[in-house]
GROMACS .gro file of C-alpha atoms in nm:
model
  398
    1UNK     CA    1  -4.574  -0.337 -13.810
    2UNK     CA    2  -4.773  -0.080 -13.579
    3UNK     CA    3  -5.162  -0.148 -13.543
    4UNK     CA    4  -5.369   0.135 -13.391
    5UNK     CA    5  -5.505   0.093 -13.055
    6UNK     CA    6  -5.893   0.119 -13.041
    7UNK     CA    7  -6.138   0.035 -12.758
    8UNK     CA    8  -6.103  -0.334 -12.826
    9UNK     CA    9  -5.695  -0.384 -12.766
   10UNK     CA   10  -5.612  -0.599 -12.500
   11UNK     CA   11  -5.288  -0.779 -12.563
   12UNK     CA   12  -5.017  -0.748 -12.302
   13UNK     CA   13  -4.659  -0.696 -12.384
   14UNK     CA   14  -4.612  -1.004 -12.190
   15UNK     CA   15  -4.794  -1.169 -12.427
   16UNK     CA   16  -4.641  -0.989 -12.745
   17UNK     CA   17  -4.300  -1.109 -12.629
   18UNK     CA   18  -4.449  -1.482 -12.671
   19UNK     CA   19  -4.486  -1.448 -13.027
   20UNK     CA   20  -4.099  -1.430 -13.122
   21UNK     CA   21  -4.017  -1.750 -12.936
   22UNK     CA   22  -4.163  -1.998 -13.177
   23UNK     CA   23  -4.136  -2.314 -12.952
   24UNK     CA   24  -4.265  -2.536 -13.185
   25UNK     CA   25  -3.958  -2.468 -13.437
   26UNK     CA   26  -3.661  -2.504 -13.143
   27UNK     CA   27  -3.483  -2.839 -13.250
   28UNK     CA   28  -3.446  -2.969 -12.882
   29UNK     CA   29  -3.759  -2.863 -12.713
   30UNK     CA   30  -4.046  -3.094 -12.604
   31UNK     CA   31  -4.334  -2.910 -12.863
   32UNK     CA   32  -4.083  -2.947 -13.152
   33UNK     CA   33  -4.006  -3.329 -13.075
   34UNK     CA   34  -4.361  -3.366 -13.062
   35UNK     CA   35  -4.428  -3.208 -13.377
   36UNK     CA   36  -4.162  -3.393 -13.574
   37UNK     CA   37  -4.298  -3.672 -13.443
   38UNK     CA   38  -4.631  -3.617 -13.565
   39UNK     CA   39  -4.531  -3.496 -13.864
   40UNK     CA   40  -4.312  -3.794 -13.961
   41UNK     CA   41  -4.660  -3.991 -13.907
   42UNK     CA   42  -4.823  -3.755 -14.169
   43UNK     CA   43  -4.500  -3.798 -14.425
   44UNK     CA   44  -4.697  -3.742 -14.742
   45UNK     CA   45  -4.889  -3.403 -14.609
   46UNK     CA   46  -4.750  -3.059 -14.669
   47UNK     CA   47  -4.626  -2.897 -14.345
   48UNK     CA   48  -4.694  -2.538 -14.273
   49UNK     CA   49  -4.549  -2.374 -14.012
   50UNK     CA   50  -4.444  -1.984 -14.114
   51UNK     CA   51  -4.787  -1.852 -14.083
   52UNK     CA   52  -4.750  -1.535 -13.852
   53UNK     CA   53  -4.985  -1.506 -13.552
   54UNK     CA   54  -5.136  -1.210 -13.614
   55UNK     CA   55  -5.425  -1.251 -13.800
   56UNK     CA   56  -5.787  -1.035 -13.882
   57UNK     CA   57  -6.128  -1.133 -13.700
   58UNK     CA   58  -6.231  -1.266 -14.075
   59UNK     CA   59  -5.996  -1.512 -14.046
   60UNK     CA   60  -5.976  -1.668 -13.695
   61UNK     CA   61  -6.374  -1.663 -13.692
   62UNK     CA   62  -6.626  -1.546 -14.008
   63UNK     CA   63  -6.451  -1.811 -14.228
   64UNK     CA   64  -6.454  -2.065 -14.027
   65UNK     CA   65  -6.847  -2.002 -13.986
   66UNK     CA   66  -6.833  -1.845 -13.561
   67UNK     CA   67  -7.194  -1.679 -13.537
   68UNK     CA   68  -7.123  -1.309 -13.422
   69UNK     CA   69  -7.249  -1.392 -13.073
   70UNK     CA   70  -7.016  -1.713 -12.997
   71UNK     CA   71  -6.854  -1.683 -12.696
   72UNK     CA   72  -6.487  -1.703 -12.871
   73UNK     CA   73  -6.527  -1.347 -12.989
   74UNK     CA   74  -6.511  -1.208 -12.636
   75UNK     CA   75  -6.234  -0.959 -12.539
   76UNK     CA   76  -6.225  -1.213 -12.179
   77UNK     CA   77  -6.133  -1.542 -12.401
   78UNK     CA   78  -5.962  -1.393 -12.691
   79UNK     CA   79  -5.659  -1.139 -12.727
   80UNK     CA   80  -5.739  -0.836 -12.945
   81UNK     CA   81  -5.456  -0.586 -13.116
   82UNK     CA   82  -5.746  -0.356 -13.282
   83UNK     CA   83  -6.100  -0.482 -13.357
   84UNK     CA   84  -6.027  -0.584 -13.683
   85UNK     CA   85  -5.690  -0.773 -13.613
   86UNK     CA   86  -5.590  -1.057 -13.361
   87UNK     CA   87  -5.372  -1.324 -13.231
   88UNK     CA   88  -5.534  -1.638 -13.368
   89UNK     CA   89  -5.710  -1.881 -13.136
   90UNK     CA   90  -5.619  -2.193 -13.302
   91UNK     CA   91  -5.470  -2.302 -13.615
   92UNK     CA   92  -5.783  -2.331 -13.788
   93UNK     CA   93  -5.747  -1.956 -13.863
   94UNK     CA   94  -5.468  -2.087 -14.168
   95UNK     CA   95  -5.727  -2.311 -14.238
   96UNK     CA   96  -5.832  -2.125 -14.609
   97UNK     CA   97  -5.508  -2.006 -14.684
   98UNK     CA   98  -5.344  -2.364 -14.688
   99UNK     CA   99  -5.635  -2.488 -14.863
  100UNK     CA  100  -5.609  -2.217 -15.144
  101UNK     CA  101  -5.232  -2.332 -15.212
  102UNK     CA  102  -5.354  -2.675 -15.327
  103UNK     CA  103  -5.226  -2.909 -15.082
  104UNK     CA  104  -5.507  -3.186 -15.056
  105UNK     CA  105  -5.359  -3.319 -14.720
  106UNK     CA  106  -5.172  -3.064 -14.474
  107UNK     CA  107  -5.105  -3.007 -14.140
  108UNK     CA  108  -5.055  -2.623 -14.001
  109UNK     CA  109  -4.821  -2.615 -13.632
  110UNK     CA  110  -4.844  -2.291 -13.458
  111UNK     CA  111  -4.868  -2.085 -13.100
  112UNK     CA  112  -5.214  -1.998 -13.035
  113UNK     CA  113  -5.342  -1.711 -12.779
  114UNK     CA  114  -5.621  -1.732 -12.561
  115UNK     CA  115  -5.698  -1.578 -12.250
  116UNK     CA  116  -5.771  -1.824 -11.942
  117UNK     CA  117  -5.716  -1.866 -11.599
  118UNK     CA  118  -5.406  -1.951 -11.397
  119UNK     CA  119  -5.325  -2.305 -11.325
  120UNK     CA  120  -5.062  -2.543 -11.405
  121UNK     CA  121  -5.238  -2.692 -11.722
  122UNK     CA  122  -5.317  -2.368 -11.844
  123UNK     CA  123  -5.162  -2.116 -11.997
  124UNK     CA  124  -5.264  -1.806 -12.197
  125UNK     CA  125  -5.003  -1.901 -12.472
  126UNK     CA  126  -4.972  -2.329 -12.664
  127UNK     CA  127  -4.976  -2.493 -12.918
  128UNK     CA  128  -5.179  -2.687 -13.178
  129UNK     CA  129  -5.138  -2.864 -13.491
  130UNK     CA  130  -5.441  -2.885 -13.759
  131UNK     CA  131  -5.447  -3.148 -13.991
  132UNK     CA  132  -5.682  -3.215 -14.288
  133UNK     CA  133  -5.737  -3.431 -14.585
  134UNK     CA  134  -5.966  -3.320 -14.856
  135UNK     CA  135  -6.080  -3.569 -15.164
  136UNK     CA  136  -6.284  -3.561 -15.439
  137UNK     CA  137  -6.654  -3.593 -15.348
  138UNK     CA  138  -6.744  -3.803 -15.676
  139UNK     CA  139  -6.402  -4.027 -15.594
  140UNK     CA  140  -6.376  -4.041 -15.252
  141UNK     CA  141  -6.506  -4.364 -15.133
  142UNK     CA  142  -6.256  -4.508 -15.403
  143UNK     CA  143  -5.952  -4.264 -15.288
  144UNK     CA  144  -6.034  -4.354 -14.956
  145UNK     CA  145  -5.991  -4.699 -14.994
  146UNK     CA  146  -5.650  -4.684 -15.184
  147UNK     CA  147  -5.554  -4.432 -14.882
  148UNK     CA  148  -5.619  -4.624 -14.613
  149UNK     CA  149  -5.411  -4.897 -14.510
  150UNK     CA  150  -5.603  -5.099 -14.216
  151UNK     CA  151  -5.308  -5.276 -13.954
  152UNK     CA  152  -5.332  -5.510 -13.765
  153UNK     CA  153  -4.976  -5.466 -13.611
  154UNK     CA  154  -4.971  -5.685 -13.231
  155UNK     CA  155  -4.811  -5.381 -13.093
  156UNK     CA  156  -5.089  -5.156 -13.034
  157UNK     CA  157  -5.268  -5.482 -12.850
  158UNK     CA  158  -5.270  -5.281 -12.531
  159UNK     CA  159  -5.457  -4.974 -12.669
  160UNK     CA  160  -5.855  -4.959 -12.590
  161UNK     CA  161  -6.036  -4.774 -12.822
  162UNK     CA  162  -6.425  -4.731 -12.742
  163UNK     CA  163  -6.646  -4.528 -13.005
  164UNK     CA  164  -6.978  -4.536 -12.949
  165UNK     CA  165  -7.073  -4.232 -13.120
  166UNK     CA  166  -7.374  -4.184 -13.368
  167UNK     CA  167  -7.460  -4.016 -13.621
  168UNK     CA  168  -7.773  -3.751 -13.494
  169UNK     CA  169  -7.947  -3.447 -13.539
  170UNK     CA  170  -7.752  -3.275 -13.285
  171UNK     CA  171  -7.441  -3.395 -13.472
  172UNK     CA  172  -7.582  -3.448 -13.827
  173UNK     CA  173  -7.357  -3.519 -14.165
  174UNK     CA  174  -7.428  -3.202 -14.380
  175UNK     CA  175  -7.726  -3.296 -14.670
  176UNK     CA  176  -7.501  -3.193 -14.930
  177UNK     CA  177  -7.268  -3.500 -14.823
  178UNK     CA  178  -7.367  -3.810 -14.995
  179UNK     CA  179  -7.421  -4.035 -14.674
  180UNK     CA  180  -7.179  -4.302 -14.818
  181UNK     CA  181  -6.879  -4.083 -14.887
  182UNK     CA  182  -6.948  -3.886 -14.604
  183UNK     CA  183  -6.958  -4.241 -14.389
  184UNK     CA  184  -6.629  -4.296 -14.611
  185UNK     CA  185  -6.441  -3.989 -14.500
  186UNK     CA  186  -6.546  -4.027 -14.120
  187UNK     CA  187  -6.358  -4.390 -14.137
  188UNK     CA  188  -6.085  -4.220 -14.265
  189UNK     CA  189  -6.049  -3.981 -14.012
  190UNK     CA  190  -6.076  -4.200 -13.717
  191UNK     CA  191  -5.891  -4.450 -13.843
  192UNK     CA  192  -5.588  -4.157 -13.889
  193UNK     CA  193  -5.619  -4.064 -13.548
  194UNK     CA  194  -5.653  -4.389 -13.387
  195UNK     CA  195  -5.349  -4.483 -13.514
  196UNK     CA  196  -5.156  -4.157 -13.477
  197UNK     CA  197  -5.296  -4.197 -13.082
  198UNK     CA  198  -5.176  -4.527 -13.101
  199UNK     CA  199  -4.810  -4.467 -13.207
  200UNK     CA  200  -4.776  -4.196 -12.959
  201UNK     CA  201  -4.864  -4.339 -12.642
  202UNK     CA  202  -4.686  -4.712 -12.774
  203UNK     CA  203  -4.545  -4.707 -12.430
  204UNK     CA  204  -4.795  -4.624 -12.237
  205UNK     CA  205  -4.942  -4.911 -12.073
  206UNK     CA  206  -5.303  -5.019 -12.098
  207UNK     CA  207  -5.387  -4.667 -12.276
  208UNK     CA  208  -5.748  -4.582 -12.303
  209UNK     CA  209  -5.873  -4.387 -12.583
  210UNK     CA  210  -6.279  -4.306 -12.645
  211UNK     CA  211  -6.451  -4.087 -12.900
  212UNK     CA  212  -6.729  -3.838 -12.786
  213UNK     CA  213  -6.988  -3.587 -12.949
  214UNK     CA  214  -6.870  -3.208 -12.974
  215UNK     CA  215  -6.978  -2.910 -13.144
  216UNK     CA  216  -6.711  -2.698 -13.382
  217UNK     CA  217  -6.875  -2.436 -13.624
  218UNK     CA  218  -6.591  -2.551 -13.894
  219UNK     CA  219  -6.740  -2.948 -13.894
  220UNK     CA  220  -7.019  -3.120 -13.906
  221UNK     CA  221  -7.076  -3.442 -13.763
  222UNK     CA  222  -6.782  -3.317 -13.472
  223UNK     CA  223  -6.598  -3.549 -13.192
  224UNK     CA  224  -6.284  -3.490 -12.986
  225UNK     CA  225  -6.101  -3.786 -12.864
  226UNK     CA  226  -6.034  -3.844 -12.500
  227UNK     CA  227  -5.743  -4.044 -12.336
  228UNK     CA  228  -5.739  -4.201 -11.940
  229UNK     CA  229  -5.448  -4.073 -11.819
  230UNK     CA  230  -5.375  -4.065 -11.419
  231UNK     CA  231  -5.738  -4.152 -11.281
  232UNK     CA  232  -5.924  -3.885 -11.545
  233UNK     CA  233  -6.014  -3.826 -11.898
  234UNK     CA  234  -5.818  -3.580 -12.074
  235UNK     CA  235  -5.906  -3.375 -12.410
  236UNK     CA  236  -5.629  -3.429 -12.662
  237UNK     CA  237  -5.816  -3.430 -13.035
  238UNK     CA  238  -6.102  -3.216 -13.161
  239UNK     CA  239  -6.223  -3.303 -13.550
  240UNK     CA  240  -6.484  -3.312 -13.761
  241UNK     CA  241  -6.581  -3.320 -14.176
  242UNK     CA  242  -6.506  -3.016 -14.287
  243UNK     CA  243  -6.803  -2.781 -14.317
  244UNK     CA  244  -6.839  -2.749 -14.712
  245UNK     CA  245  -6.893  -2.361 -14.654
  246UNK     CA  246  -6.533  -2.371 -14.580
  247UNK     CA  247  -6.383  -2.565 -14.900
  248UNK     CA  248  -6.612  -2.370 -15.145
  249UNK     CA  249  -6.471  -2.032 -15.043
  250UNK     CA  250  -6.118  -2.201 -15.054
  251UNK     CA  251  -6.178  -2.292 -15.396
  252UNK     CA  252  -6.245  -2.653 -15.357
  253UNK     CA  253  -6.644  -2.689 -15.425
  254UNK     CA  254  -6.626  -3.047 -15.558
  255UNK     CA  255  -6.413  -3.177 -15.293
  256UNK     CA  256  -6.501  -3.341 -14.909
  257UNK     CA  257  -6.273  -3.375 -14.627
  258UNK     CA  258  -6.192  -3.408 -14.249
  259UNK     CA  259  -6.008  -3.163 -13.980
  260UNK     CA  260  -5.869  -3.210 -13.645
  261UNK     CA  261  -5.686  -3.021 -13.416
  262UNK     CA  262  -5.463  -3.160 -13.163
  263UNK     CA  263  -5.333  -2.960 -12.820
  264UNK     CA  264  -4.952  -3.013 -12.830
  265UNK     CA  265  -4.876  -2.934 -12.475
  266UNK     CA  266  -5.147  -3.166 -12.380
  267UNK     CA  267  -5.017  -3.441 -12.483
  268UNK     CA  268  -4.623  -3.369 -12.432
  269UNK     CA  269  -4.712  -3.325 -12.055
  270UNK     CA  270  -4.804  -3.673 -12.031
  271UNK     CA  271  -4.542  -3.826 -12.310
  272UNK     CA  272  -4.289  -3.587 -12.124
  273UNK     CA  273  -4.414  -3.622 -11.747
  274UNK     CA  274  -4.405  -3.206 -11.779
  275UNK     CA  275  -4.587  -3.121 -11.430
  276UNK     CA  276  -4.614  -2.781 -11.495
  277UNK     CA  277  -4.725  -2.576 -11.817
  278UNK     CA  278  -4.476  -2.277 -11.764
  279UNK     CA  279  -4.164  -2.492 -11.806
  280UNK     CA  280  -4.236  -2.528 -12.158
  281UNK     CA  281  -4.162  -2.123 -12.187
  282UNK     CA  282  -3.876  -2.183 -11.917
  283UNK     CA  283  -3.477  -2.103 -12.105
  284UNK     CA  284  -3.346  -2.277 -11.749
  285UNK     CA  285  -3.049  -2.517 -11.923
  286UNK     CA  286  -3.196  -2.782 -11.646
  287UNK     CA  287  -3.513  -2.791 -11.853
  288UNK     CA  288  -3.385  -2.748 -12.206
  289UNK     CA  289  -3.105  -2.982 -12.179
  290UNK     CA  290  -3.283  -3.296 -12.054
  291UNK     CA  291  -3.387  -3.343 -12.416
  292UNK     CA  292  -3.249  -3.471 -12.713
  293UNK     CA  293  -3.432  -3.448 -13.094
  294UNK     CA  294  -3.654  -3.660 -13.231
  295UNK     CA  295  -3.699  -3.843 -12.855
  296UNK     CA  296  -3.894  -3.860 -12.574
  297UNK     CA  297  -3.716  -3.853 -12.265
  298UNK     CA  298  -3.935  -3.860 -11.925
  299UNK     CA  299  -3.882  -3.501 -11.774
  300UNK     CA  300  -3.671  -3.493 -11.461
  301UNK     CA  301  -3.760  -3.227 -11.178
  302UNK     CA  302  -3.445  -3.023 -11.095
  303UNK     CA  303  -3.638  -2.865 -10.802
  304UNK     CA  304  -3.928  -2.825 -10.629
  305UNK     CA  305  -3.918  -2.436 -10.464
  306UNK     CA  306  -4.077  -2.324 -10.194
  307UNK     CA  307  -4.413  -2.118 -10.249
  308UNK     CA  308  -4.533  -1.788 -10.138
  309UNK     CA  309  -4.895  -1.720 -10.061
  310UNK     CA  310  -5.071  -1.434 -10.046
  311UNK     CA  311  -5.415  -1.332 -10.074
  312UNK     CA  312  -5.594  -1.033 -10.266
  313UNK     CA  313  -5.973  -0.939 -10.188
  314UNK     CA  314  -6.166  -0.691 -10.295
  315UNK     CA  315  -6.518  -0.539 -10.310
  316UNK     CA  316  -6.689  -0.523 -10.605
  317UNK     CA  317  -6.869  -0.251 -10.835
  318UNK     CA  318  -7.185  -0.296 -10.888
  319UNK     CA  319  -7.192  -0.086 -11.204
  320UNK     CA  320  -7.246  -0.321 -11.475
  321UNK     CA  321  -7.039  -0.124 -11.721
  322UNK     CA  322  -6.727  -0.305 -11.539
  323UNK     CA  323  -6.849  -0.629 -11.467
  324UNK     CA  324  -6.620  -0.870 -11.341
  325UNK     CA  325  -6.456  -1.158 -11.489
  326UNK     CA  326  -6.146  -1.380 -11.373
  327UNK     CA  327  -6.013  -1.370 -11.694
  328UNK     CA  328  -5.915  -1.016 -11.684
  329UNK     CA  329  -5.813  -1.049 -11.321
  330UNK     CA  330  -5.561  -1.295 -11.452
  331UNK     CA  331  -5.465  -1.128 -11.708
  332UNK     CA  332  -5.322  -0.847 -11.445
  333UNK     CA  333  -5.174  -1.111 -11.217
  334UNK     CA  334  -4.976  -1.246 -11.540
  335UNK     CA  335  -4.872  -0.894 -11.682
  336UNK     CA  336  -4.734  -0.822 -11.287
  337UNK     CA  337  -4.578  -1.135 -11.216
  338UNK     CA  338  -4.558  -1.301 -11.505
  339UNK     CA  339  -4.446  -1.676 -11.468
  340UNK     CA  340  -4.395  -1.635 -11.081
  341UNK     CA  341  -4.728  -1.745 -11.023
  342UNK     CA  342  -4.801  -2.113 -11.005
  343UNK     CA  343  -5.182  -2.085 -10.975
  344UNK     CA  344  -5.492  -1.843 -10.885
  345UNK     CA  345  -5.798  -1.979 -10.698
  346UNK     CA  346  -6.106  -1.815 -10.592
  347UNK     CA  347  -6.159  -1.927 -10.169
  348UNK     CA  348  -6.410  -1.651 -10.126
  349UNK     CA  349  -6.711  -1.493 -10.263
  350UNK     CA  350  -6.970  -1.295 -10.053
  351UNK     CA  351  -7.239  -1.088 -10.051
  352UNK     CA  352  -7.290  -0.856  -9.791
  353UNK     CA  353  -7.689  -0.878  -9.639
  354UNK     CA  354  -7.758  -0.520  -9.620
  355UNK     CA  355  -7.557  -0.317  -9.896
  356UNK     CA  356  -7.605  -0.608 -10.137
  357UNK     CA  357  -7.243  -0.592 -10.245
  358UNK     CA  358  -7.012  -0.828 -10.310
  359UNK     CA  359  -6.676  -0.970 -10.216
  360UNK     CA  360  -6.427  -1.145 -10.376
  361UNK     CA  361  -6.120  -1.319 -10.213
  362UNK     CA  362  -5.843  -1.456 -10.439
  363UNK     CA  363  -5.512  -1.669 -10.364
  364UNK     CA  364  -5.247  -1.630 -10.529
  365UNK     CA  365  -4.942  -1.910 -10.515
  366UNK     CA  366  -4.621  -1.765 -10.590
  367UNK     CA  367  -4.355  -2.047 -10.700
  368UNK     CA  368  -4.025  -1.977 -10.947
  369UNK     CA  369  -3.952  -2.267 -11.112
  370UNK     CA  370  -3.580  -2.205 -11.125
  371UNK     CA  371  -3.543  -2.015 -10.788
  372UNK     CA  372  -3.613  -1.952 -10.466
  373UNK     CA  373  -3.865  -1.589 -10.430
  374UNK     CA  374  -3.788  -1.413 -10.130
  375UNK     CA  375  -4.066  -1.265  -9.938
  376UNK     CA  376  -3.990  -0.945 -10.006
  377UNK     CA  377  -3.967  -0.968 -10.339
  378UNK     CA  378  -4.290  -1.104 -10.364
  379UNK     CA  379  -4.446  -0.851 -10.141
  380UNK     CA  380  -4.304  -0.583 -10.394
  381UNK     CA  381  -4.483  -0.744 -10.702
  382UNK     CA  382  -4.831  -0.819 -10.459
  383UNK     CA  383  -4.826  -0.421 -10.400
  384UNK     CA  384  -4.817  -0.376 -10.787
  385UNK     CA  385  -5.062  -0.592 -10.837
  386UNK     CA  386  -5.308  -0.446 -10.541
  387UNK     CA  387  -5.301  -0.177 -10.709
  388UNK     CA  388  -5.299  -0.256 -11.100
  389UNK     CA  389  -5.626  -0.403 -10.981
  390UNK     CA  390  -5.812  -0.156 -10.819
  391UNK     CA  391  -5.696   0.061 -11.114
  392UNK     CA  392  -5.786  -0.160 -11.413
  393UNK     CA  393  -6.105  -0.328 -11.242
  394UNK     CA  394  -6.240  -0.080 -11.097
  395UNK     CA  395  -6.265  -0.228 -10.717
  396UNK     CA  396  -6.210  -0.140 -10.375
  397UNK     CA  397  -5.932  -0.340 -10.225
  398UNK     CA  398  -6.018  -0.509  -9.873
   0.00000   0.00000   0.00000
């Protein structure tokens, strides 16, 4: 389909050549393994996974309850085709749609677009996987119970699980939730992910899990779960009960249930040992042929190339009309060099004593992950991108 362009359109073609790759469907490739995995955990939901990424503003945010002045709306996080229409954010944005099919218990896998800076956990294109569970608000403490099947299995012994979350009035249940079915469904959902968590990381040893407070506009009480993974604590789960908004526009009034939302690439970098984000996009056979379906195989470097830095400064303009942000000096550096560049790193920012204005110095690690970059080829692209940024930014280069 065409969209018109209007003052809100800033997808890239690099990014609009993302969308046909569908990693999470490619039978041998890390996200897909994941998926199946998770999915084979989840055996009785219905899986969707054919929702296209383009989606309206209605969908990715006013349904799922974004006030109009949430940060998420921003043309510097989010990737706009017109102002109307989008590349989703996160699954959630199929959230209404799968609901208004039926399915009581679901979970959507998709790409996801955000814009963000460069580094190599982060990447402007991944993948997430919602899952939810709805039942019925005068049965569920009863459903529940049938549903949930408490182990006790010796091997998850190793796993750590510490919750010591509360119910609050930051992080209330919602007063139309009877507080025992509401206390019912929360059980649920932990329990569901605890295990899942569990049967992931089996291998991993001594594997520490904990549950903390958050904030979604879609639940109410919210928590993601954390895991310790090489000396820090990592993001891999966000979740909440399902804000009853939500199900009553979906067509489910008399009905109560729980949401999460779990970063794919997150976790296959540490079931996978995946050092760098970009290989997941990389069609190098040395990548795509260390893996096998439906296992997980610890990721093998092939390489290690050398890097090329250089550095890009600039002075900026103090017009406020083109205020700066990194994430649309990023999104330059990735529509010039694409995946060449490993990461981007502010070393510099100063403001000159008499004129007031101010400086910005950037470095910028070029590293292939399948070959070696000559110098001169880099050069080439850094010229592009010196001026694609004075250009689009409206700066004086240094």
């Amino acid at each position: 389909r065409a969209y018109p362009r209007d003052k809100l359109t800033n997808v890239t073609p690099s990014i609009l050549s993302k969308t046909t790759r569908q990693l999470y469907l490619q039978q041998y490739h890390p996200i897909s393994i994941l998926r199946n995995c998770i999915e084979s955990y989840f055996d009785k939901f219905h899986h969707f996974n054919s929702f296209s990424p383009i989606v309206t503003t209605v969908q990715n945010f006013d349904e799922l309850g974004f006030p109009a002045n949430h940060p998420g709306r921003s043309t510097t996080d989010s990737y706009y085709i017109n102002n109307s229409i989008m590349l989703r954010t996160h699954t959630s944005a199929h959230q209404r749609q799968a609901f208004k099919t039926g399915a009581e218990k679901f979970l959507i896998s998709a790409d996801v677009y955000r814009r963000d800076e460069i580094d190599t956990c982060h990447y402007p294109v991944f993948h997430q996987m919602e899952g939810a569970q709805i039942f019925s608000i005068n049965k569920a403490i009863e459903e529940i119970a049938c549903d949930m099947q408490i182990s006790t299995s010796q091997q998850y012994r190793h796993i750590n699980t510490d919750d010591n979350t509360v119910i609050s009035t930051t992080n209330p249940i919602q007063p139309c939730h009877p507080i025992e079915v509401a206390n019912a469904t929360i059980s649920h959902l932990k329990y569901s992910l605890n295990e899942l968590v569990k049967m992931l990381f089996i291998d991993e040893k001594n594997l520490q899990v904990r549950w903390v407070d958050a904030y979604f506009p879609f639940t109410s009480p919210s928590w993601e779960m954390e895991i310790f993974y090489q000396g820090k604590w990592l993001e891999v789960c966000g979740c909440g009960v399902i804000e009853q908004d939500i199900l009553n526009n979906a067509g489910q009034p008399d009905k109560i249930g729980w949401a999460f939302g779990l970063g794919l690439e997150r976790i296959a970098m540490v079931l996978f040992n995946i050092p760098d984000i970009r290989l997941f996009w990389s069609k190098d056979p040395r990548f795509i042929n260390q893996f096998t379906s439906n296992e997980i195989i610890k990721f093998k470097p092939f390489s290690k190339y050398p890097s090329c830095i250089k550095d890009l400064s600039f002075w900026m303009n103090n017009d406020k009309e083109h205020e700066f942000h990194i994430t649309n000096f990023c999104e330059i550096v990735r529509d010039i060099a694409e995946d060449l560049v490993e990461d981007v790193k502010l070393i510099d920012d100063f403001m000159h004593p008499k004129t007031k204005k101010r400086s910005l110095c950037f470095r910028i690690n070029y590293r292939s992950m399948d070959r070696t970059c000559t110098n001169e080829e880099i050069n080439g692209i850094q010229d592009k991108l010196r001026k694609s940024v004075a250009e689009k930014l409206d700066v004086t280069l240094r």
